[in-house]
Short mmCIF file of N, CA and C in Angstrom, two decimals:
data_model
loop_
_atom_site.label_atom_id
_atom_site.label_comp_id
_atom_site.label_asym_id
_atom_site.label_seq_id
_atom_site.Cartn_x
_atom_site.Cartn_y
_atom_site.Cartn_z
N UNK A 29 -2.69 20.75 59.52
CA UNK A 29 -2.56 20.91 58.07
C UNK A 29 -3.78 21.23 57.57
N UNK A 30 -4.03 22.20 56.98
CA UNK A 30 -5.48 22.21 56.22
C UNK A 30 -5.55 21.37 55.10
N UNK A 31 -6.84 21.17 54.88
CA UNK A 31 -7.18 20.33 53.48
C UNK A 31 -7.50 21.25 52.34
N UNK A 32 -7.27 20.68 51.28
CA UNK A 32 -7.36 21.26 49.94
C UNK A 32 -7.96 20.17 49.15
N UNK A 33 -9.08 20.68 48.76
CA UNK A 33 -10.02 19.54 48.20
C UNK A 33 -9.96 19.97 46.73
N UNK A 34 -9.60 21.00 45.88
CA UNK A 34 -9.33 21.06 44.66
C UNK A 34 -9.10 19.87 43.90
N UNK A 35 -9.80 19.50 42.67
CA UNK A 35 -9.90 18.29 42.21
C UNK A 35 -10.29 17.07 42.77
N UNK A 36 -10.57 16.91 43.96
CA UNK A 36 -10.83 15.68 44.50
C UNK A 36 -12.42 15.61 44.11
N UNK A 37 -12.61 14.16 43.81
CA UNK A 37 -14.18 14.22 43.57
C UNK A 37 -14.73 13.34 44.71
N UNK A 38 -16.21 13.47 44.70
CA UNK A 38 -16.86 12.94 45.77
C UNK A 38 -17.16 11.42 44.98
N UNK A 39 -16.97 10.54 46.12
CA UNK A 39 -16.91 9.07 45.77
C UNK A 39 -17.58 8.67 46.93
N UNK A 40 -18.39 6.98 46.70
CA UNK A 40 -18.41 6.33 48.02
C UNK A 40 -17.56 5.54 48.47
N UNK A 41 -16.34 5.67 48.00
CA UNK A 41 -15.24 4.68 48.45
C UNK A 41 -14.98 5.42 49.81
N UNK A 42 -14.61 4.54 50.84
CA UNK A 42 -14.63 4.52 52.36
C UNK A 42 -12.87 4.96 52.12
N UNK A 43 -12.69 6.07 53.07
CA UNK A 43 -11.40 6.53 53.28
C UNK A 43 -11.36 6.69 54.84
N UNK A 44 -10.18 7.01 55.21
CA UNK A 44 -9.90 7.57 56.63
C UNK A 44 -8.77 8.33 56.59
N UNK A 45 -8.65 9.20 57.59
CA UNK A 45 -7.46 9.92 57.70
C UNK A 45 -6.57 9.63 59.04
N UNK A 46 -5.46 9.40 58.63
CA UNK A 46 -4.34 8.87 59.55
C UNK A 46 -3.25 9.87 59.72
N UNK A 47 -2.40 9.88 60.77
CA UNK A 47 -1.39 10.58 61.05
C UNK A 47 0.07 9.81 60.65
N UNK A 48 0.66 10.55 59.82
CA UNK A 48 1.91 10.16 59.23
C UNK A 48 2.84 9.84 60.32
N UNK A 49 3.44 8.71 60.23
CA UNK A 49 4.54 8.67 61.28
C UNK A 49 5.97 8.72 60.88
N UNK A 50 6.09 9.34 59.43
CA UNK A 50 7.46 9.75 59.08
C UNK A 50 7.38 10.72 57.90
N UNK A 51 8.19 11.42 57.50
CA UNK A 51 8.05 12.27 56.38
C UNK A 51 7.81 11.49 55.08
N UNK A 52 7.08 11.79 54.16
CA UNK A 52 6.86 10.97 52.86
C UNK A 52 7.23 11.98 51.79
N UNK A 53 7.86 11.85 50.95
CA UNK A 53 8.29 12.78 49.55
C UNK A 53 7.09 12.83 48.91
N UNK A 54 6.51 11.90 48.63
CA UNK A 54 5.13 11.85 47.60
C UNK A 54 4.45 10.76 48.20
N UNK A 55 3.22 10.89 48.77
CA UNK A 55 2.55 9.95 49.36
C UNK A 55 1.57 9.50 48.24
N UNK A 56 1.13 10.08 47.28
CA UNK A 56 0.05 10.05 46.48
C UNK A 56 0.07 8.49 45.72
N UNK A 57 -1.17 7.66 45.90
CA UNK A 57 -1.13 6.48 45.13
C UNK A 57 -0.06 5.36 45.54
N UNK A 58 0.09 5.68 46.86
CA UNK A 58 0.84 4.69 47.62
C UNK A 58 0.40 3.94 48.43
N UNK A 59 0.94 2.72 48.97
CA UNK A 59 0.32 1.80 49.79
C UNK A 59 0.97 2.05 51.30
N UNK A 60 0.07 1.94 52.27
CA UNK A 60 0.58 2.32 53.41
C UNK A 60 0.18 1.25 54.64
N UNK A 61 0.71 1.18 55.70
CA UNK A 61 0.61 0.24 56.94
C UNK A 61 0.83 1.16 58.03
N UNK A 62 0.28 0.51 59.21
CA UNK A 62 0.81 1.05 60.65
C UNK A 62 1.99 0.61 60.98
N UNK A 63 2.53 1.86 61.70
CA UNK A 63 4.09 1.46 62.43
C UNK A 63 3.46 0.98 63.83
N UNK A 64 4.65 0.79 64.72
CA UNK A 64 4.47 0.26 66.06
C UNK A 64 3.63 1.27 67.16
N UNK A 65 3.49 2.45 66.57
CA UNK A 65 2.75 3.57 67.22
C UNK A 65 1.37 3.94 66.68
N UNK A 66 1.01 2.98 65.64
CA UNK A 66 -0.15 3.21 65.04
C UNK A 66 -0.16 4.29 64.15
N UNK A 67 0.86 4.89 63.69
CA UNK A 67 0.90 5.84 62.74
C UNK A 67 1.08 5.30 61.46
N UNK A 68 0.57 5.92 60.22
CA UNK A 68 0.88 5.32 59.08
C UNK A 68 2.23 5.74 58.51
N UNK A 69 2.81 4.77 57.58
CA UNK A 69 4.06 4.73 57.19
C UNK A 69 3.89 3.85 55.93
N UNK A 70 4.98 4.24 54.96
CA UNK A 70 4.71 3.72 53.75
C UNK A 70 5.18 2.09 53.86
N UNK A 71 4.20 1.28 53.33
CA UNK A 71 4.62 0.04 53.10
C UNK A 71 5.82 -0.66 52.31
N UNK A 72 6.68 -1.34 52.89
CA UNK A 72 7.91 -1.58 52.16
C UNK A 72 8.15 -3.25 51.65
N UNK A 73 6.99 -4.01 51.65
CA UNK A 73 6.74 -5.17 51.53
C UNK A 73 5.55 -5.78 51.84
N UNK A 74 4.98 -7.07 51.34
CA UNK A 74 3.94 -7.56 51.92
C UNK A 74 3.85 -8.25 53.32
N UNK A 75 4.60 -7.64 54.27
CA UNK A 75 4.86 -8.64 55.50
C UNK A 75 4.18 -8.16 56.61
N UNK A 76 3.26 -6.90 56.55
CA UNK A 76 2.40 -6.39 57.40
C UNK A 76 0.75 -6.03 56.61
N UNK A 77 -0.27 -6.30 57.37
CA UNK A 77 -1.45 -6.01 56.79
C UNK A 77 -1.53 -4.37 56.48
N UNK A 78 -2.29 -4.05 55.44
CA UNK A 78 -2.40 -2.87 54.83
C UNK A 78 -3.47 -2.12 55.39
N UNK A 79 -3.32 -0.47 55.60
CA UNK A 79 -4.51 0.27 55.62
C UNK A 79 -4.92 0.42 54.40
N UNK A 80 -4.21 0.75 53.32
CA UNK A 80 -5.08 1.27 52.14
C UNK A 80 -4.06 2.23 51.33
N UNK A 81 -4.62 2.56 50.27
CA UNK A 81 -3.81 3.42 49.24
C UNK A 81 -3.94 4.79 49.59
N UNK A 82 -3.03 5.75 49.50
CA UNK A 82 -3.09 7.23 49.79
C UNK A 82 -3.92 7.92 48.60
N UNK A 83 -4.90 8.68 48.97
CA UNK A 83 -5.70 9.32 47.64
C UNK A 83 -4.64 10.22 46.62
N UNK A 84 -5.06 10.53 45.57
CA UNK A 84 -4.36 11.37 44.60
C UNK A 84 -3.93 12.50 45.24
N UNK A 85 -5.12 13.13 45.79
CA UNK A 85 -4.83 14.42 46.47
C UNK A 85 -4.15 14.64 48.21
N UNK A 86 -3.84 13.51 48.31
CA UNK A 86 -3.16 13.59 49.68
C UNK A 86 -1.95 14.13 49.66
N UNK A 87 -1.69 14.84 51.12
CA UNK A 87 -0.31 15.68 51.09
C UNK A 87 -0.43 17.11 50.58
N UNK A 88 0.56 17.55 50.61
CA UNK A 88 0.44 18.89 49.95
C UNK A 88 0.14 19.01 48.58
N UNK A 89 -0.77 20.11 48.24
CA UNK A 89 -1.22 20.21 46.97
C UNK A 89 -0.85 21.69 46.34
N UNK A 90 0.39 21.65 45.69
CA UNK A 90 0.98 22.92 45.22
C UNK A 90 0.85 22.68 43.47
N UNK A 91 0.54 23.85 43.04
CA UNK A 91 0.38 24.20 41.61
C UNK A 91 1.32 23.68 40.61
N UNK A 92 2.64 23.89 41.34
CA UNK A 92 3.70 23.71 40.38
C UNK A 92 4.37 22.35 40.48
N UNK A 93 3.92 21.50 41.35
CA UNK A 93 4.23 20.09 41.70
C UNK A 93 5.48 19.91 42.30
N UNK A 94 6.17 20.90 42.67
CA UNK A 94 7.47 20.63 43.30
C UNK A 94 7.33 19.89 44.49
N UNK A 95 6.36 20.06 45.37
CA UNK A 95 6.06 19.24 46.64
C UNK A 95 4.64 18.49 46.73
N UNK A 96 4.23 18.34 45.42
CA UNK A 96 2.90 17.82 45.71
C UNK A 96 3.00 16.51 45.99
N UNK A 97 2.08 16.09 46.99
CA UNK A 97 2.21 14.99 47.98
C UNK A 97 2.94 14.81 48.83
N UNK A 98 3.52 15.92 49.42
CA UNK A 98 4.54 15.68 50.30
C UNK A 98 3.75 15.64 51.79
N UNK A 99 4.32 14.69 52.65
CA UNK A 99 3.68 14.58 53.96
C UNK A 99 4.74 14.63 54.91
N UNK A 100 4.72 15.62 56.28
CA UNK A 100 5.65 15.37 57.19
C UNK A 100 5.01 14.47 58.28
N UNK A 101 5.89 14.29 59.10
CA UNK A 101 5.68 13.42 60.26
C UNK A 101 4.34 14.10 60.97
N UNK A 102 3.74 13.67 61.27
CA UNK A 102 2.43 14.10 62.34
C UNK A 102 1.49 14.79 61.36
N UNK A 103 1.66 14.96 60.09
CA UNK A 103 0.42 15.43 59.04
C UNK A 103 -0.65 14.30 58.84
N UNK A 104 -1.87 14.74 58.44
CA UNK A 104 -2.70 13.72 58.09
C UNK A 104 -2.41 13.23 56.66
N UNK A 105 -3.12 12.06 56.66
CA UNK A 105 -2.79 11.24 55.19
C UNK A 105 -4.27 10.76 54.94
N UNK A 106 -4.66 10.89 53.93
CA UNK A 106 -6.18 10.60 53.64
C UNK A 106 -6.08 9.10 52.85
N UNK A 107 -6.32 8.23 53.08
CA UNK A 107 -6.17 6.83 52.81
C UNK A 107 -7.35 6.01 52.53
N UNK A 108 -7.79 5.59 51.14
CA UNK A 108 -8.95 4.88 50.68
C UNK A 108 -8.57 3.35 51.15
N UNK A 109 -9.71 2.78 52.01
CA UNK A 109 -9.48 1.54 52.61
C UNK A 109 -10.25 0.32 51.88
N UNK A 110 -10.98 0.74 50.99
CA UNK A 110 -11.85 -0.32 50.21
C UNK A 110 -12.20 0.54 48.91
N UNK A 111 -13.07 -0.58 48.13
CA UNK A 111 -13.38 -0.40 46.66
C UNK A 111 -12.33 -0.42 45.82
N UNK A 112 -12.65 0.61 44.75
CA UNK A 112 -11.63 0.50 43.60
C UNK A 112 -10.75 1.80 43.52
N UNK A 113 -9.71 1.62 43.56
CA UNK A 113 -8.64 2.75 43.62
C UNK A 113 -7.63 2.76 42.55
N UNK A 114 -6.65 3.62 42.79
CA UNK A 114 -5.49 3.59 41.82
C UNK A 114 -4.12 3.70 42.71
N UNK A 115 -3.18 3.05 42.22
CA UNK A 115 -1.95 2.62 43.26
C UNK A 115 -0.78 2.72 42.00
N UNK A 116 0.31 3.17 42.51
CA UNK A 116 1.59 3.53 41.49
C UNK A 116 2.23 2.21 41.50
N UNK A 117 2.32 1.86 40.23
CA UNK A 117 3.07 0.50 40.27
C UNK A 117 4.60 0.73 40.26
N UNK A 118 5.16 -0.46 41.06
CA UNK A 118 6.62 -0.46 41.24
C UNK A 118 7.33 -1.19 40.28
N UNK A 119 6.36 -1.98 39.63
CA UNK A 119 6.86 -2.88 38.60
C UNK A 119 5.91 -3.16 37.53
N UNK A 120 6.01 -3.85 36.41
CA UNK A 120 5.13 -4.39 35.48
C UNK A 120 3.70 -5.00 36.33
N UNK A 121 2.69 -4.77 35.98
CA UNK A 121 1.29 -5.33 36.70
C UNK A 121 0.53 -6.08 35.36
N UNK A 122 0.09 -7.07 35.69
CA UNK A 122 -0.88 -7.43 34.71
C UNK A 122 -2.58 -7.64 34.96
N UNK A 123 -3.60 -7.53 34.38
CA UNK A 123 -4.84 -7.64 34.70
C UNK A 123 -4.93 -8.85 35.49
N UNK A 124 -5.63 -8.96 36.77
CA UNK A 124 -5.82 -9.83 37.49
C UNK A 124 -4.72 -10.31 38.55
N UNK A 125 -3.61 -9.88 38.28
CA UNK A 125 -2.60 -10.11 39.43
C UNK A 125 -2.96 -9.77 40.90
N UNK A 126 -2.73 -10.41 41.75
CA UNK A 126 -2.99 -10.10 43.12
C UNK A 126 -1.70 -8.96 43.52
N UNK A 127 -2.19 -7.72 43.98
CA UNK A 127 -1.11 -6.79 44.29
C UNK A 127 -0.85 -6.52 45.95
N UNK A 128 0.65 -6.59 46.09
CA UNK A 128 1.08 -6.38 47.46
C UNK A 128 2.02 -4.82 47.31
N UNK A 129 2.78 -4.68 48.31
CA UNK A 129 3.65 -3.49 48.47
C UNK A 129 4.73 -4.04 47.95
N UNK A 130 5.58 -3.05 47.08
CA UNK A 130 6.94 -3.45 46.74
C UNK A 130 7.67 -2.50 47.64
N UNK A 131 8.99 -2.20 46.97
CA UNK A 131 9.65 -0.93 47.60
C UNK A 131 9.25 0.34 47.86
N UNK A 132 9.33 1.18 48.51
CA UNK A 132 8.65 2.54 48.79
C UNK A 132 7.07 2.83 48.59
N UNK A 133 6.38 1.58 48.91
CA UNK A 133 4.80 1.88 48.96
C UNK A 133 4.23 1.43 47.57
N UNK A 134 5.03 1.25 46.52
CA UNK A 134 4.59 0.78 45.35
C UNK A 134 4.14 -0.31 45.03
N UNK A 135 3.21 -0.70 43.79
CA UNK A 135 2.64 -1.67 43.87
C UNK A 135 3.31 -3.05 43.42
N UNK A 136 3.58 -4.22 43.87
CA UNK A 136 4.10 -5.28 43.33
C UNK A 136 3.24 -6.38 43.09
N UNK A 137 3.72 -7.62 42.47
CA UNK A 137 2.89 -8.52 42.28
C UNK A 137 2.96 -9.37 43.83
N UNK A 138 2.21 -10.04 44.18
CA UNK A 138 2.07 -10.86 45.59
C UNK A 138 2.56 -12.09 45.35
N UNK A 139 3.49 -12.72 46.34
CA UNK A 139 4.06 -13.79 46.25
C UNK A 139 3.43 -14.87 47.48
N UNK A 140 3.45 -16.05 47.68
CA UNK A 140 2.94 -17.01 48.81
C UNK A 140 3.27 -16.36 50.04
N UNK A 141 2.36 -16.18 50.84
CA UNK A 141 2.64 -15.61 52.29
C UNK A 141 2.63 -14.11 52.37
N UNK A 142 2.40 -13.41 51.38
CA UNK A 142 2.43 -11.95 51.19
C UNK A 142 1.10 -11.41 51.70
N UNK A 143 0.81 -10.36 52.45
CA UNK A 143 -0.54 -9.82 52.36
C UNK A 143 -0.75 -9.18 51.24
N UNK A 144 -2.18 -9.27 50.64
CA UNK A 144 -2.51 -8.94 49.45
C UNK A 144 -3.32 -7.61 49.64
N UNK A 145 -3.22 -6.33 48.91
CA UNK A 145 -3.88 -5.27 48.92
C UNK A 145 -5.48 -5.53 48.11
N UNK A 146 -5.20 -6.10 46.86
CA UNK A 146 -6.30 -6.44 45.97
C UNK A 146 -5.99 -6.98 44.82
N UNK A 147 -6.88 -6.94 43.77
CA UNK A 147 -6.77 -7.60 42.37
C UNK A 147 -6.25 -6.45 41.62
N UNK A 148 -5.62 -6.44 40.59
CA UNK A 148 -5.36 -5.27 39.56
C UNK A 148 -6.70 -5.49 38.60
N UNK A 149 -7.10 -4.43 38.30
CA UNK A 149 -8.29 -4.41 37.20
C UNK A 149 -7.78 -3.73 35.87
N UNK A 150 -6.52 -3.46 35.76
CA UNK A 150 -5.62 -2.98 34.53
C UNK A 150 -4.34 -3.54 34.28
N UNK A 151 -3.56 -3.40 33.35
CA UNK A 151 -2.61 -3.81 32.78
C UNK A 151 -1.84 -2.50 33.06
N UNK A 152 -0.70 -2.43 33.66
CA UNK A 152 0.38 -1.34 33.54
C UNK A 152 1.66 -1.55 33.72
N UNK A 153 2.48 -0.61 32.91
CA UNK A 153 4.19 -0.81 33.18
C UNK A 153 4.46 0.09 34.34
N UNK A 154 5.72 -0.36 34.85
CA UNK A 154 6.46 0.46 36.16
C UNK A 154 6.12 1.80 35.79
N UNK A 155 5.85 2.23 36.95
CA UNK A 155 5.53 3.74 37.24
C UNK A 155 3.98 4.21 36.56
N UNK A 156 3.39 3.35 36.25
CA UNK A 156 2.12 3.47 35.61
C UNK A 156 0.99 3.63 36.78
N UNK A 157 -0.34 3.77 36.67
CA UNK A 157 -1.12 3.84 37.82
C UNK A 157 -2.25 2.70 37.59
N UNK A 158 -2.06 1.46 38.47
CA UNK A 158 -2.94 0.26 38.17
C UNK A 158 -4.29 0.62 38.87
N UNK A 159 -5.53 0.25 38.46
CA UNK A 159 -6.61 0.30 39.13
C UNK A 159 -6.53 -1.21 39.74
N UNK A 160 -7.02 -0.94 40.92
CA UNK A 160 -7.15 -2.05 41.86
C UNK A 160 -8.54 -2.24 42.70
N UNK A 161 -9.15 -3.41 42.67
CA UNK A 161 -10.26 -3.57 43.63
C UNK A 161 -9.51 -4.27 45.03
N UNK A 162 -9.45 -2.99 45.96
CA UNK A 162 -8.88 -3.36 47.19
C UNK A 162 -9.79 -4.27 48.06
N UNK A 163 -9.35 -5.53 48.36
CA UNK A 163 -9.84 -6.62 49.06
C UNK A 163 -8.80 -7.32 49.93
N UNK A 164 -8.57 -6.66 50.94
CA UNK A 164 -7.32 -7.04 51.80
C UNK A 164 -7.21 -8.53 52.26
N UNK A 165 -6.53 -9.18 52.28
CA UNK A 165 -6.07 -10.53 52.69
C UNK A 165 -4.77 -10.93 52.53
N UNK A 166 -4.64 -12.32 53.09
CA UNK A 166 -3.18 -12.80 53.02
C UNK A 166 -3.18 -13.99 52.46
N UNK A 167 -2.23 -13.81 51.33
CA UNK A 167 -2.13 -14.92 50.35
C UNK A 167 -1.46 -16.28 51.00
N UNK A 168 -2.19 -17.36 50.54
CA UNK A 168 -1.89 -18.51 51.29
C UNK A 168 -0.49 -19.16 50.66
N UNK A 169 0.12 -19.94 51.58
CA UNK A 169 1.56 -20.57 51.10
C UNK A 169 1.19 -22.01 51.55
N UNK A 170 0.70 -22.90 50.20
CA UNK A 170 0.23 -24.12 50.54
C UNK A 170 1.39 -25.19 50.61
N UNK A 171 2.43 -24.65 49.99
CA UNK A 171 3.91 -25.46 50.48
C UNK A 171 4.23 -25.51 51.96
N UNK A 172 4.14 -24.50 52.51
CA UNK A 172 4.92 -24.35 53.86
C UNK A 172 3.67 -24.02 54.84
N UNK A 173 2.61 -24.80 55.00
CA UNK A 173 1.54 -24.38 55.72
C UNK A 173 0.85 -25.44 56.23
N UNK A 174 0.33 -25.41 57.43
CA UNK A 174 -0.24 -26.34 58.11
C UNK A 174 -1.74 -26.70 57.42
N UNK A 175 -2.25 -25.62 56.45
CA UNK A 175 -3.47 -25.79 56.06
C UNK A 175 -3.42 -26.53 54.83
N UNK A 176 -2.35 -27.04 54.42
CA UNK A 176 -2.29 -27.75 53.08
C UNK A 176 -3.34 -28.60 52.78
N UNK A 177 -3.81 -28.44 51.76
CA UNK A 177 -5.01 -29.37 51.17
C UNK A 177 -4.80 -31.00 51.58
N UNK A 178 -3.44 -31.28 51.40
CA UNK A 178 -3.22 -32.75 51.44
C UNK A 178 -3.31 -33.23 52.72
N UNK A 179 -2.93 -32.22 53.59
CA UNK A 179 -2.69 -32.64 55.36
C UNK A 179 -4.28 -32.72 55.49
N UNK A 180 -5.02 -31.84 55.22
CA UNK A 180 -6.37 -31.59 55.63
C UNK A 180 -7.24 -32.83 55.24
N UNK A 181 -6.95 -33.51 54.02
CA UNK A 181 -7.61 -34.53 53.46
C UNK A 181 -7.14 -35.55 54.43
N UNK A 182 -5.80 -35.68 54.93
CA UNK A 182 -5.26 -36.85 55.36
C UNK A 182 -5.92 -36.93 56.98
N UNK A 183 -6.22 -35.60 57.35
CA UNK A 183 -6.77 -35.64 58.61
C UNK A 183 -8.25 -35.84 58.83
N UNK A 184 -8.96 -35.51 57.77
CA UNK A 184 -10.51 -35.83 57.74
C UNK A 184 -10.57 -37.56 57.33
N UNK A 185 -9.88 -38.29 56.59
CA UNK A 185 -9.68 -39.28 56.47
C UNK A 185 -9.48 -40.39 57.64
N UNK A 186 -8.62 -39.74 58.47
CA UNK A 186 -8.21 -40.39 59.62
C UNK A 186 -9.21 -40.33 60.61
N UNK A 187 -10.00 -39.02 60.66
CA UNK A 187 -11.32 -38.90 61.73
C UNK A 187 -12.33 -39.84 61.16
N UNK A 188 -12.58 -39.89 59.92
CA UNK A 188 -13.50 -40.78 59.41
C UNK A 188 -13.32 -42.41 59.73
N UNK A 189 -12.07 -42.54 59.62
CA UNK A 189 -11.83 -44.05 60.02
C UNK A 189 -12.04 -44.18 61.58
N UNK A 190 -11.54 -43.45 62.45
CA UNK A 190 -11.77 -43.52 63.74
C UNK A 190 -13.31 -43.67 64.11
N UNK A 191 -14.22 -42.76 63.43
CA UNK A 191 -15.66 -42.58 63.57
C UNK A 191 -16.21 -44.00 63.19
N UNK A 192 -15.87 -44.23 62.24
CA UNK A 192 -16.40 -45.83 61.70
C UNK A 192 -15.87 -46.89 62.59
N UNK A 193 -14.79 -47.05 63.51
CA UNK A 193 -14.49 -48.05 64.10
C UNK A 193 -15.12 -47.67 65.46
N UNK A 194 -15.30 -46.57 65.71
CA UNK A 194 -16.12 -46.19 67.10
C UNK A 194 -17.62 -46.69 67.00
N UNK A 195 -17.95 -46.42 65.72
CA UNK A 195 -19.70 -46.83 65.79
C UNK A 195 -19.71 -48.18 65.48
N UNK A 196 -18.39 -48.81 64.87
CA UNK A 196 -18.53 -50.18 64.44
C UNK A 196 -18.24 -50.90 66.07
N UNK A 197 -17.53 -50.49 66.75
CA UNK A 197 -17.27 -51.07 68.18
C UNK A 197 -18.70 -50.82 68.91
N UNK A 198 -19.53 -49.78 68.87
CA UNK A 198 -20.38 -49.72 69.62
C UNK A 198 -21.67 -50.61 69.08
N UNK A 199 -21.90 -50.61 67.73
CA UNK A 199 -22.50 -51.70 67.47
C UNK A 199 -22.58 -53.27 67.84
N UNK A 200 -21.17 -53.59 67.62
CA UNK A 200 -20.51 -54.69 68.20
C UNK A 200 -20.98 -54.95 69.60
N UNK A 201 -20.79 -54.10 70.41
CA UNK A 201 -21.33 -54.09 71.91
C UNK A 201 -22.71 -54.22 71.84
N UNK A 202 -23.70 -53.51 71.22
CA UNK A 202 -25.13 -53.53 71.37
C UNK A 202 -25.51 -54.87 71.02
N UNK A 203 -24.84 -55.52 69.80
CA UNK A 203 -25.50 -56.80 69.61
C UNK A 203 -24.91 -58.01 70.47
N UNK A 204 -23.84 -57.74 70.88
CA UNK A 204 -23.43 -58.89 71.74
C UNK A 204 -24.06 -58.91 73.13
N UNK A 205 -24.62 -57.74 73.62
CA UNK A 205 -25.52 -57.43 74.82
C UNK A 205 -26.89 -57.95 74.68
N UNK A 206 -27.47 -57.53 73.69
CA UNK A 206 -28.94 -57.59 73.31
C UNK A 206 -29.09 -59.17 72.72
N UNK A 207 -28.06 -59.66 71.90
CA UNK A 207 -28.44 -60.77 71.09
C UNK A 207 -28.19 -61.94 71.86
N UNK A 208 -28.04 -62.15 73.05
CA UNK A 208 -27.43 -63.18 73.45
C UNK A 208 -28.29 -64.34 73.72
#
């Protein structure tokens, strides 16, 4: 498929070109993940790490808009993988919300355990375009996770007590041996 760069601005944001794993009616400003074959498909939740967000000029670019953004399986999709981009909101998003994928590759608020695409830099209603600082990570679930801070503090305290006992026993043996 040939590239059409009409309307595309030059920017320093890093993008990749990935092969579509399925037909997508409109890929523009939607969130993508890899399928089991390493091809780009729409994200349908926060359960997989994200590739990034399809550019506004990704897919077919027709001047009537009937098929704008359409991508067939095997076509290339240009995907922004870092910096600041725009994503289509599938629900109301507040400035500062952690963004994950909702249904059909749209943005949604992240819950504990979800993979996060980034932080919303604007407030938008459903079907609006949210500006997002792309900084991919997985949101911690402190309630159901081995890395609970309380467990960590208990572990560190336990290790400290063992250390003190070991050092105390060593000093005790030292004095008993040399101070006879």
